Coordinates of C-alpha atoms in Angstrom, one line a residue:
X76 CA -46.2 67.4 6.3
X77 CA -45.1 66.5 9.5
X78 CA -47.8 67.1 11.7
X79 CA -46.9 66.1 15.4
X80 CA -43.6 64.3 17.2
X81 CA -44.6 62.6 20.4
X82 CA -42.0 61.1 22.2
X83 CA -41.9 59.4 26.0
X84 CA -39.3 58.0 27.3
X85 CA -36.7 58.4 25.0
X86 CA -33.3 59.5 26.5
X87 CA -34.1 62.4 28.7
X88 CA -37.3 62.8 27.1
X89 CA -39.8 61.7 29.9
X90 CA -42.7 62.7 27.6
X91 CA -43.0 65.6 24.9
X92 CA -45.5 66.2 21.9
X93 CA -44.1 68.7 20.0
X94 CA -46.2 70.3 17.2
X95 CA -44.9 71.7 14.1
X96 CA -46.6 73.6 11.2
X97 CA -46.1 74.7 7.2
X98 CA -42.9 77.2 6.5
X99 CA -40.0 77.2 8.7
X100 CA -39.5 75.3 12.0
X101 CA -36.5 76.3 13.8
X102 CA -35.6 74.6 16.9
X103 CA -33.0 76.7 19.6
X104 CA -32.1 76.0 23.0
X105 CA -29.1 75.9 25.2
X106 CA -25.8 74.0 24.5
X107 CA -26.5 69.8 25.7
X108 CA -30.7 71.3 25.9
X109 CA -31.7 67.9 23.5
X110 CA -32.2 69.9 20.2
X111 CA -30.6 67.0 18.1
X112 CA -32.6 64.5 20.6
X113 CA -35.7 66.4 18.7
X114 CA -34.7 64.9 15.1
X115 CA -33.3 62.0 16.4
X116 CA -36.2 61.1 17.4
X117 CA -37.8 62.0 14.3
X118 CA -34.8 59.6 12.6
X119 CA -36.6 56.7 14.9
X120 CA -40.4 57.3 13.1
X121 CA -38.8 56.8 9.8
X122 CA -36.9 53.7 10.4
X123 CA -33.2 54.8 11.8
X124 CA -31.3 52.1 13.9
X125 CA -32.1 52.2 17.4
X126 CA -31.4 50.3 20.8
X127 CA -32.7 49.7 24.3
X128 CA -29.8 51.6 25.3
X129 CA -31.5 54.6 24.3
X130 CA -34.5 53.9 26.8
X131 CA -34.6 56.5 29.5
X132 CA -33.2 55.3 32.9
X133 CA -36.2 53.6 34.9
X134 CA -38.2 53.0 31.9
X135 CA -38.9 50.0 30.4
X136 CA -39.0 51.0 26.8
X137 CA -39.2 54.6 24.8
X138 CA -41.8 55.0 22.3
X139 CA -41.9 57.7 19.1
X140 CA -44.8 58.3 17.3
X141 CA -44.7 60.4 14.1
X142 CA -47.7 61.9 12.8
X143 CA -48.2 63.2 9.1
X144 CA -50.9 64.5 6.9
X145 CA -50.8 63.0 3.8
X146 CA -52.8 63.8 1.3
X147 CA -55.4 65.1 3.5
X148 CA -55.4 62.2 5.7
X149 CA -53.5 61.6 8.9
X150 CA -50.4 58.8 8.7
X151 CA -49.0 57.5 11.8
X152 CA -45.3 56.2 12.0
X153 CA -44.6 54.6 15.8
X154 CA -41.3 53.0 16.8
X155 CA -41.1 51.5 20.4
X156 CA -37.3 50.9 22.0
X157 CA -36.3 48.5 24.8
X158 CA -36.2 45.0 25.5
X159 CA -38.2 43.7 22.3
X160 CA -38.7 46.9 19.7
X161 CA -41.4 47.0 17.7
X162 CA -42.7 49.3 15.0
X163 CA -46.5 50.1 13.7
X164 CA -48.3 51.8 10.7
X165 CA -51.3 53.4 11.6
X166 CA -51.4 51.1 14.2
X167 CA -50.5 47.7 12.4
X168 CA -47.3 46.1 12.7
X169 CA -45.0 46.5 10.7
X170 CA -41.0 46.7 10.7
X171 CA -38.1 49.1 10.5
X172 CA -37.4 48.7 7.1
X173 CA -41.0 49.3 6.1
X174 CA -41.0 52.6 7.9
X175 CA -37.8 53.1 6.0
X176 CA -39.2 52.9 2.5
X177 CA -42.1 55.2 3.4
X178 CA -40.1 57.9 4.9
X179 CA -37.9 58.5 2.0
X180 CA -41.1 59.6 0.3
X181 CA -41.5 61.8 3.1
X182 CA -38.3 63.7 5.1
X183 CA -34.9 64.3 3.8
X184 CA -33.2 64.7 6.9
X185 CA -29.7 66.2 6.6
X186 CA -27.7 66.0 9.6
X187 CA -23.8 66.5 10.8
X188 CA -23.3 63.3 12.4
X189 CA -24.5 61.0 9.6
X190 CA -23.8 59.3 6.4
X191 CA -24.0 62.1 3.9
X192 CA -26.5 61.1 1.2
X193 CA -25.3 63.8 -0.6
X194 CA -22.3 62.2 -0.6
X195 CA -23.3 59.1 -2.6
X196 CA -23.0 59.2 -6.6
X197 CA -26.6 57.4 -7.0
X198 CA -27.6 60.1 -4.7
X199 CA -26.3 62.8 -6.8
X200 CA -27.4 61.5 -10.2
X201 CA -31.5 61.5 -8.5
X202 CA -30.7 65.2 -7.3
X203 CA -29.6 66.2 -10.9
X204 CA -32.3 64.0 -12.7
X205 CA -35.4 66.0 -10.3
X206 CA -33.4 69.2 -10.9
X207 CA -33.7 68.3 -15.0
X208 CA -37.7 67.3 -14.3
X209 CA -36.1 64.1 -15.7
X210 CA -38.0 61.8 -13.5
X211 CA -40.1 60.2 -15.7
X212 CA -37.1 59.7 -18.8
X213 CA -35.5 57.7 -15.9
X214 CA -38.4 55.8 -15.8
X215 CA -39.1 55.1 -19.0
X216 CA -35.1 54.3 -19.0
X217 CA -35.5 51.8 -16.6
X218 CA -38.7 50.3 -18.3
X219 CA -36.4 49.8 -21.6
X220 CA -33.7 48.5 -19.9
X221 CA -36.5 45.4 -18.0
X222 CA -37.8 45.2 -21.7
X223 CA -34.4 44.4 -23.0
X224 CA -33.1 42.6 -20.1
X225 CA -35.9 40.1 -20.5
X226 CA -35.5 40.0 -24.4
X227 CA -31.8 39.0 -23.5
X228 CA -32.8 36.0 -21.1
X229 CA -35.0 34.8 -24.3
X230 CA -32.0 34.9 -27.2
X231 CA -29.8 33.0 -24.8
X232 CA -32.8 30.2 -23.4
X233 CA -33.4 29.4 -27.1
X234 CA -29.7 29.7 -27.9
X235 CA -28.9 27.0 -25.2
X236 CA -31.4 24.9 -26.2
X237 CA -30.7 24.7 -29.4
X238 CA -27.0 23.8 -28.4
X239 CA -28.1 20.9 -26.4
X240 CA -28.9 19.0 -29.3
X241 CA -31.5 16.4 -30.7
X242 CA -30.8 14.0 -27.3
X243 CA -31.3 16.8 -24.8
X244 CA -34.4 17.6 -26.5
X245 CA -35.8 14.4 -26.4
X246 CA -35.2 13.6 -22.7
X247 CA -36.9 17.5 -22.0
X248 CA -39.9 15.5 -24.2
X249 CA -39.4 12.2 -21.7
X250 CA -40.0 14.4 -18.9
X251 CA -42.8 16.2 -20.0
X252 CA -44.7 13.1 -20.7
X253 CA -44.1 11.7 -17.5
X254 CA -45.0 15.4 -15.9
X255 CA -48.1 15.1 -17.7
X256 CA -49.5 11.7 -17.1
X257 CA -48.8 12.6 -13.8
X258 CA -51.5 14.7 -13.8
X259 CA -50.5 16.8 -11.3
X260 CA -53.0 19.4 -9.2
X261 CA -52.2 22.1 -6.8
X262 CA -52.7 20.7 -3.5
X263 CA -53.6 17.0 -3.8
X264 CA -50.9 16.1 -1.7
X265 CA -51.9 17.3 1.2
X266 CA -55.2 16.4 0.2
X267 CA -54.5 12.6 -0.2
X268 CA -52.6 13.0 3.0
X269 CA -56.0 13.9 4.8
X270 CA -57.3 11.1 3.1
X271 CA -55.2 8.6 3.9
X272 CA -55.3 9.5 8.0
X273 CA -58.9 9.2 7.4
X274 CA -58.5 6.1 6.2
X275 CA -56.5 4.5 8.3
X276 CA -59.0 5.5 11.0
X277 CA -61.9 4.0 8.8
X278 CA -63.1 2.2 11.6
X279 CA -63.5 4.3 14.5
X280 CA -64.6 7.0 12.4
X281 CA -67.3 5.3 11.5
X282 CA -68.0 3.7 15.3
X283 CA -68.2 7.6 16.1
X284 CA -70.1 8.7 13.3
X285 CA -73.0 6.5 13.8
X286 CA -72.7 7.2 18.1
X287 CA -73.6 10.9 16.5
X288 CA -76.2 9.6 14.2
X289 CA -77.8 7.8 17.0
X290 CA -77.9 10.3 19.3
X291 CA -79.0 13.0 17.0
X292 CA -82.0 10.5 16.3
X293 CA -83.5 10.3 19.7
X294 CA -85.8 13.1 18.9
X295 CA -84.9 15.6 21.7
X296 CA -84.4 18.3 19.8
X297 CA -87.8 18.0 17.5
X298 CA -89.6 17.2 21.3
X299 CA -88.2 20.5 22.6
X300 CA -89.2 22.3 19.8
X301 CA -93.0 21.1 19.4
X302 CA -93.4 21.7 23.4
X303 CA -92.2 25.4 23.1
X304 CA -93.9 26.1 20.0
X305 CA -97.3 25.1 21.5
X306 CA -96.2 27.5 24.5
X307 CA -95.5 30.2 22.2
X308 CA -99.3 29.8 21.1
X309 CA -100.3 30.5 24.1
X310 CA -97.5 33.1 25.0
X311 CA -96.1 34.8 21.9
X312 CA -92.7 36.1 24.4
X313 CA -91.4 33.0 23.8
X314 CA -92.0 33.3 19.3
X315 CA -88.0 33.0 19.1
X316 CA -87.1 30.6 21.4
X317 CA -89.7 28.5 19.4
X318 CA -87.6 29.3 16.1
X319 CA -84.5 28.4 17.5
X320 CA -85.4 25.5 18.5
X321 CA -86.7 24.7 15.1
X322 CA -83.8 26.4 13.7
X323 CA -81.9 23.7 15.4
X324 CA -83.7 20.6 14.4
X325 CA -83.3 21.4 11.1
X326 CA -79.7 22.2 11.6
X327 CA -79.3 18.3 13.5
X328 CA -81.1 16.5 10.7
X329 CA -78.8 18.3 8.3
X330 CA -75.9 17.2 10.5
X331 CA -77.4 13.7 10.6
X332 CA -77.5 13.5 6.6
X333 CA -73.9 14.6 6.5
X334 CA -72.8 11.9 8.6
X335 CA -74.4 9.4 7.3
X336 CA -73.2 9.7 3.8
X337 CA -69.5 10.3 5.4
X338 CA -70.1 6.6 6.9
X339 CA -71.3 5.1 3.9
X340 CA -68.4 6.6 2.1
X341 CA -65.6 5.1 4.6
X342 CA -67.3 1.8 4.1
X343 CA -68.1 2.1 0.2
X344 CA -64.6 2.0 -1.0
X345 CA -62.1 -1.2 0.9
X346 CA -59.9 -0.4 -1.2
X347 CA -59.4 3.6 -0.9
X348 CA -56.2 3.6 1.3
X349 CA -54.2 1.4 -0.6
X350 CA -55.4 3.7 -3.9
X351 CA -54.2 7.0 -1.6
X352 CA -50.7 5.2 -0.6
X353 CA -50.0 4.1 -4.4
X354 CA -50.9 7.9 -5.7
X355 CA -48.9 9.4 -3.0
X356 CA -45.7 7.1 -3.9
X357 CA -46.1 8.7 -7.5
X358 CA -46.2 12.4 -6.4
X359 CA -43.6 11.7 -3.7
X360 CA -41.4 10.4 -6.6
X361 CA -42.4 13.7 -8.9
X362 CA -41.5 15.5 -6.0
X363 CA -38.4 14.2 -5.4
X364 CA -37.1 14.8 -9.3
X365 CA -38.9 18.4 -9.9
X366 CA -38.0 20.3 -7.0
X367 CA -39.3 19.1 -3.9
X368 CA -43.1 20.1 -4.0
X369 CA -46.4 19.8 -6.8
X370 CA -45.8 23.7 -7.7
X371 CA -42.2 23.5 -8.5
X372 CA -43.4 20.1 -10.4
X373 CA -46.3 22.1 -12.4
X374 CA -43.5 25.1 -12.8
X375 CA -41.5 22.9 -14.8
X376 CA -44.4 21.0 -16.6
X377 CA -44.9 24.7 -17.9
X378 CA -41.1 25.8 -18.3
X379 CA -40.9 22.4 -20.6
X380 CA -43.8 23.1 -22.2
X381 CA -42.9 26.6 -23.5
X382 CA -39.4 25.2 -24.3
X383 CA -40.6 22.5 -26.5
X384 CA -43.3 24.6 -27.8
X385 CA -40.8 26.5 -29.7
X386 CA -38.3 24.0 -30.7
X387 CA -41.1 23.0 -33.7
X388 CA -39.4 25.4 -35.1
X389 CA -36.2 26.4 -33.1
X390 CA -34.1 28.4 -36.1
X391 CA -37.3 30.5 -36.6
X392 CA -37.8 31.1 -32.8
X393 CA -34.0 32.4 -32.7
X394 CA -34.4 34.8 -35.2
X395 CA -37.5 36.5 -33.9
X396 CA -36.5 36.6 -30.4
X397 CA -32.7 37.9 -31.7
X398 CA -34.7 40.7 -33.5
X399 CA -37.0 41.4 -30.4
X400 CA -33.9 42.1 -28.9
X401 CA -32.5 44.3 -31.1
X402 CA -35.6 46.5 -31.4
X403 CA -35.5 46.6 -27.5
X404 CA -31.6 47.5 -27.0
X405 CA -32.5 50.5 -29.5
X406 CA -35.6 51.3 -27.6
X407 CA -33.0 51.5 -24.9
X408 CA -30.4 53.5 -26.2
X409 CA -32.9 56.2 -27.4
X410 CA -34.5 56.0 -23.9
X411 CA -30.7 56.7 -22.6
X412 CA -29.8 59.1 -25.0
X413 CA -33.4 61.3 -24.2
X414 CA -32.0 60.9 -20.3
X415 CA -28.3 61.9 -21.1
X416 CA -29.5 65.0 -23.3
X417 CA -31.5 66.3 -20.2
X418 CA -29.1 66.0 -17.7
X419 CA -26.4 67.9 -19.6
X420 CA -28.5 70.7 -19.7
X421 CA -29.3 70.2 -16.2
X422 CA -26.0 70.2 -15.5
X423 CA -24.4 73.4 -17.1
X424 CA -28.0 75.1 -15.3
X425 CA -27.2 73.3 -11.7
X426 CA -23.5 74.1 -11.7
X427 CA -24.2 77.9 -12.4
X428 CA -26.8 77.9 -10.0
X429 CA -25.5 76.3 -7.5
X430 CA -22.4 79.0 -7.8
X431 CA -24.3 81.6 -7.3
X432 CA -25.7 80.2 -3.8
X433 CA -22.4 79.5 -2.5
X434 CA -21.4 83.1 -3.5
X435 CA -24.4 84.3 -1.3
X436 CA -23.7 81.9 1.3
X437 CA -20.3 83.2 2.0
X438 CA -18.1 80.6 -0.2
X439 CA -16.4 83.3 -2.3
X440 CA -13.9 81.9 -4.5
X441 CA -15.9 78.4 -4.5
X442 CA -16.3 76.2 -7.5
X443 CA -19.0 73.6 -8.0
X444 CA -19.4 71.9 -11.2
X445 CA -21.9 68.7 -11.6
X446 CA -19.7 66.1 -14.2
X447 CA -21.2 63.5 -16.1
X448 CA -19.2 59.5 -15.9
X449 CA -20.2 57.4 -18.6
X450 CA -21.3 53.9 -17.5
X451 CA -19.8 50.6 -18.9
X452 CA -22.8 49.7 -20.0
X453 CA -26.8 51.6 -19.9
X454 CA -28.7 50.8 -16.7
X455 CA -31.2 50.9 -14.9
X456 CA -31.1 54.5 -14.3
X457 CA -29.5 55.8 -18.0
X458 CA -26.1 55.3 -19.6
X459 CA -23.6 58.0 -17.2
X460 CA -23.9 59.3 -13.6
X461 CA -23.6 62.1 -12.5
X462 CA -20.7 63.3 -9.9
X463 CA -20.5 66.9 -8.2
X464 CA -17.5 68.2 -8.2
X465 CA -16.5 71.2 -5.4
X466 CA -13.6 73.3 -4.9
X467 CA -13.3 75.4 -1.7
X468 CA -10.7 77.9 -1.9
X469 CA -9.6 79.4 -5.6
X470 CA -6.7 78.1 -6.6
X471 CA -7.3 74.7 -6.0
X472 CA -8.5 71.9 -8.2
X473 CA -12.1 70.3 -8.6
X474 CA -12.1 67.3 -6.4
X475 CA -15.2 64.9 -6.2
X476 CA -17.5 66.5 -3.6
X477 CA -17.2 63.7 -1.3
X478 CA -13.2 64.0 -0.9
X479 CA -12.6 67.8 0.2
X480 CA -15.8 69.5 1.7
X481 CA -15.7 70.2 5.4
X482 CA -18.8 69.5 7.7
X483 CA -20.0 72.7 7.3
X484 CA -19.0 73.2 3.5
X485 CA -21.1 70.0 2.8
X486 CA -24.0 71.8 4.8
X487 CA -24.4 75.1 2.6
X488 CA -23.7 72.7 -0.9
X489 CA -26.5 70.7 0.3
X490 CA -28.9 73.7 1.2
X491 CA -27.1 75.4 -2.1
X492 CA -28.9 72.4 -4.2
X493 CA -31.7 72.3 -2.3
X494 CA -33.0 76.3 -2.9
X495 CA -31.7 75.8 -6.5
X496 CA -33.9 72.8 -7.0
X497 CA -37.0 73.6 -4.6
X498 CA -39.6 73.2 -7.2
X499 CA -38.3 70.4 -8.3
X500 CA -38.0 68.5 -5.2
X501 CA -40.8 66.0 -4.1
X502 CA -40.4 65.7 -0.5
X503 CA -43.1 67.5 1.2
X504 CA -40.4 68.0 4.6
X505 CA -36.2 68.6 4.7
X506 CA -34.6 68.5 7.9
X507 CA -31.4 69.8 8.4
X508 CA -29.2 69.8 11.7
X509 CA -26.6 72.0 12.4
X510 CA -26.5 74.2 9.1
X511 CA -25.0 76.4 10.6
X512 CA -21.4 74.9 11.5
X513 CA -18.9 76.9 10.4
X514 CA -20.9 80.2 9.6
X515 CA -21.8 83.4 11.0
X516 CA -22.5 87.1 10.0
X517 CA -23.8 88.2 7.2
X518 CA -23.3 84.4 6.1
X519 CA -25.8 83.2 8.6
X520 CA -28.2 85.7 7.2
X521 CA -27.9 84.2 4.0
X522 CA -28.3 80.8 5.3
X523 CA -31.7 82.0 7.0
X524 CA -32.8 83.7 3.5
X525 CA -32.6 80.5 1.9
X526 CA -34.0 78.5 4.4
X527 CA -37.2 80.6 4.4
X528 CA -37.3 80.6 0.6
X529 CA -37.4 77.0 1.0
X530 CA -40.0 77.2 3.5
X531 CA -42.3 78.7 1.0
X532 CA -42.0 75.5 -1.0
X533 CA -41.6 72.6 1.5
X534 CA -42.1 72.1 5.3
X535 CA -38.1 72.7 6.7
X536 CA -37.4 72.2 10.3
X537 CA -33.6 73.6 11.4
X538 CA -32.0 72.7 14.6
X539 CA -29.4 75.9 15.1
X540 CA -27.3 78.1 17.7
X541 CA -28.0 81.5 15.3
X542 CA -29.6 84.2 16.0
X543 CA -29.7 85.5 12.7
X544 CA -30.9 82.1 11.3
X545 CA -33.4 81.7 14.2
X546 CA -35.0 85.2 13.3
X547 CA -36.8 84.2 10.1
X548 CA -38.9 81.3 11.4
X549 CA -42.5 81.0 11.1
X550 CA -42.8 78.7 13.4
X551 CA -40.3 79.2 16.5
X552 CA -39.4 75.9 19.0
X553 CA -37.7 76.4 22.5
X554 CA -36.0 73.1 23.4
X555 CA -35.6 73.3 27.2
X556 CA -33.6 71.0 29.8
X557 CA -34.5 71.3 33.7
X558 CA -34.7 69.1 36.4
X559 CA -37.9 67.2 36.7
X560 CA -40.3 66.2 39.5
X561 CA -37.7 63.5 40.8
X562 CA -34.8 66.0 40.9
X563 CA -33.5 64.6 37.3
X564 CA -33.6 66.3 34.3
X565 CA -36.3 66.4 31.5
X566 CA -36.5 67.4 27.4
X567 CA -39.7 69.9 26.8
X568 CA -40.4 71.6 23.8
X569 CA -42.2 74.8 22.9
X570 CA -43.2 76.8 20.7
X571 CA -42.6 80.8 21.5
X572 CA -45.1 82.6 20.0
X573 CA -45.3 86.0 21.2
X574 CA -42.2 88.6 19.2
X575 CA -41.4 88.9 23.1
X576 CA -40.2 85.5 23.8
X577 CA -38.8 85.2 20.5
X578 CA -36.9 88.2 21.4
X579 CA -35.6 86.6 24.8
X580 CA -34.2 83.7 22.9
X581 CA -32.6 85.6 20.0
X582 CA -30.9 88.1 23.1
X583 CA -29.9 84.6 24.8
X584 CA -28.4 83.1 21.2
X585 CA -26.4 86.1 20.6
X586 CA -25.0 87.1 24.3
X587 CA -25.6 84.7 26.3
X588 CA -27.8 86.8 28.6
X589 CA -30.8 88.7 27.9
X590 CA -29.7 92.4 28.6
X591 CA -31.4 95.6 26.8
X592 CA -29.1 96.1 24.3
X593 CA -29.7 92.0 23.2
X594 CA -33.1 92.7 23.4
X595 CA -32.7 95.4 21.2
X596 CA -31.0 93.9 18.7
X597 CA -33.0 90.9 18.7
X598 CA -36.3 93.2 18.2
X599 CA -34.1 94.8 15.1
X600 CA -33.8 91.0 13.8
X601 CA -37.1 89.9 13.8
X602 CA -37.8 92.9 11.9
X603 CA -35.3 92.5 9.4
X604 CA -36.6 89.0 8.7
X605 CA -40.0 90.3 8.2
X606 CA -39.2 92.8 5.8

């Protein structure tokens, strides 16, 4: 659930945390007040394109921060705006596309002035599969379809080497000898390279080594340390800087040890940097042929390996893999056909469902039907999607959703889908803006109905211009422009909580003025949404 929305500095936002809670959120204000700026800003948290252009005037850059509970614990989501953006996880960096992937597991945000997602067939097809309770058939759908996939790439490896013939085959064997008395490990490249800089500085090295050895050898250290431990005798304060000190000499005759072997080793061996230069010519060379570096080298010594390995007895290997396959293409299709079974059921439920909203949502005479396109071929996500079809007025013909509904058609088919499928549905928040376009009356009543019947289900925050939408929140948001300290004007939110207030703002929604009649009505609202 969606917690908290701070926001500073974002547009005319100079700052703003606005609080939401479980149920229905429903955000009024005035026309141009900075509702939409609200779930815009929300839109930032979970990834949406932003600029510096959106940086309030003076400002250097905006910041959003997103708060959520998720199971139990608190999730942070912060996007910063301006002259380099940046964007954090509970406080670590990340990117937008990271914040991306996590919000679609937490907000569906449904808004006028966007791409539709509801408009998008793979869209569509994952409404109808969580309507069916299909979720995990697609899965295993899609875990079939890896299966076979991979089976495929193995028929057609063994096929093509068996094509290539007794020569190909041996010059695979030719290069997996020479990959193998190459005797290739991870990393001795750059290993040898240390060496041989080493080397090459043989000399000095050792010049500097024994300066060390010498110095470490004038006995200062061990002095120092008999003088203060005798003083400690006779004044225990100073017990630990007598165990340093030892501490130390121990540590410098360590030291002393180390370096002298490293010197006896530079001087042991004449001949080591000519033995590093003459290794390092053959790895350059295996290099050069297998890729570039030692692990695409030892990824081929394997690839060969495993290729050869079965070419003992290649006819045999074709058969079994061929037969592998065909158990996992019928492991797929029954996966597909388990999928394709659900969703037709699904689909005669959803369409007739679905009707019904629209009926009560004032779209008499509309037709919705959810159609099923068979794929070319079974993929990932099952052999057909699915496509909602929608018809407006009566009369007309079924057209694919995406074609023929209006703004504010698209709106109610959306929240249609969504009260049909509520239980369904995983995403702990929906968000929609402007649900309300096109509507009014008794349909708005409806609309609020629905909303709250999602509410029960899901955290839903509304941005609307209703009154009889507004009435049924459970949590009620003012969005308020006015001119700031410096003359210019500011965002605030808040929430009314008193029936009073709420009263106020339904009178202002409806007339435009909050008059006694308006405030009566708005009193006969809020008690029509509570019964």
């Amino acid at each position: 659930m969606l917690k908290e929305l701070r926001v500073r500095d974002l547009a005319l936002v100079a700052e703003s945390r606005v609080r939401f809670g479980p149920g229905l959120n429903l955000l009024t204000g005035e026309t141009g007040s900075g509702k939409s700026l609200i779930v815009d800003a929300l839109s930032l948290t979970l990834g949406a394109r932003g600029g510096a252009d959106q940086v309030r005037h003076g400002a250097e850059r905006a910041t959003v921060e997103g708060v959520f509970e998720s199971g139990g614990a608190a999730l942070v989501l912060q996007r910063e705006l301006g002259k380099r953006g940046a964007a954090r996880i509970d406080g670590r960096q990340a990117n937008p596309g990271q914040l991306r992937e996590l919000g679609r597991n937490l907000v569906a945000l449904h808004g006028q002035h966007e791409h539709h997602a509801l408009l998008d067939s793979d869209t569509q097809t994952e409404l109808l599969d969580g309507y069916a309770g299909a979720l995990e058939l697609r899965a295993a759908v899609a875990a079939s379809h890896s299966s076979w996939m991979a089976a495929v790439g193995k028929v057609r490896d063994l096929e093509q080497l068996r094509s290539r013939g007794q020569r190909e085959q041996e010059f695979m064997r030719w290069q997996l000898d020479e990959l193998r008395a190459a005797a290739l490990r991870p990393g001795e490249d750059e290993q040898l390279s240390a060496d041989r800089h080493a080397a090459r500085h043989a000399a000095r090295l050792a010049q500097l080594g024994q300066e060390a050895i010498d110095a470490l050898h004038e006995d200062a250290i061990a002095r120092a340390a008999g003088a203060v431990r005798s003083a400690a005798e006779l004044d225990p304060r100073l017990e630990e800087q007598a165990a340093r000190l030892e501490t130390l000499q121990e540590e410098s005759s360590d030291v002393a040890a180390e370096l002298r072997r490293y010197g006896e080793a530079l001087e042991g061996d004449p001949g080591r940097l000519e033995a590093i230069e003459s290794r390092l010519a053959v790895l350059d060379g295996i290099k050069h042929k297998y890729g570039g570096s030692l692990e695409s080298a030892l990824d081929e010594l394997r690839r060969l390996e495993l290729q050869l390995g079965a070419t003992e007895d290649l006819e045999g290997a074709v058969t079994t893999a061929q037969a592998e396959r065909d158990t996992a293409r019928a492991d797929l299709e029954a996966a597909a056909a388990r999928l394709t079974e659900a969703r037709r059921g699904a689909a005669r439920r959803m369409q007739k469902a679905v009707a019904g909203e629209l009926a009560g949502l004032r779209l008499e005479g509309a037709r919705f039907e959810v159609a099923l396109r068979p794929a070319a071929e079974i993929g990932v996500s099952g052999g057909e999607g699915a496509e909602m079809m929608f018809s407006a007025n009566p009369g007309e013909p079924l057209q694919p959703l995406a074609r023929v509904a209006s703004g504010g058609e698209l709106a109610r088919v959306m929240l249609a889908i969504k009260t049909v499928g509520a239980d369904a549905d995983r995403l702990p928040t929906l968000v929609f803006d402007e649900v309300d376009a096109g509507i009014g009356g008794e349909a708005a009543i409806q609309v609020g109905l629905r909303l709250k019947a999602l509410g029960a289900r899901h955290q839903v925050l509304v941005v609307t211009h209703l009154a009889q939408i507004a009435a049924f929140a459970d949590h009620h948001l003012l969005v308020e422009k006015a001119p700031g300290p410096d003359g210019r004007n500011v965002v605030s939110v808040r929430e009314l909580t008193s029936s009073d207030d709420r009263a106020r703002e339904l009178a202002r929604m409806m007339s435009g003025g909050v008059t006694p009649k308006a405030m009566a009505r708005a009193h006969e609202l809020l008690d029509e949404a509570r019964r």
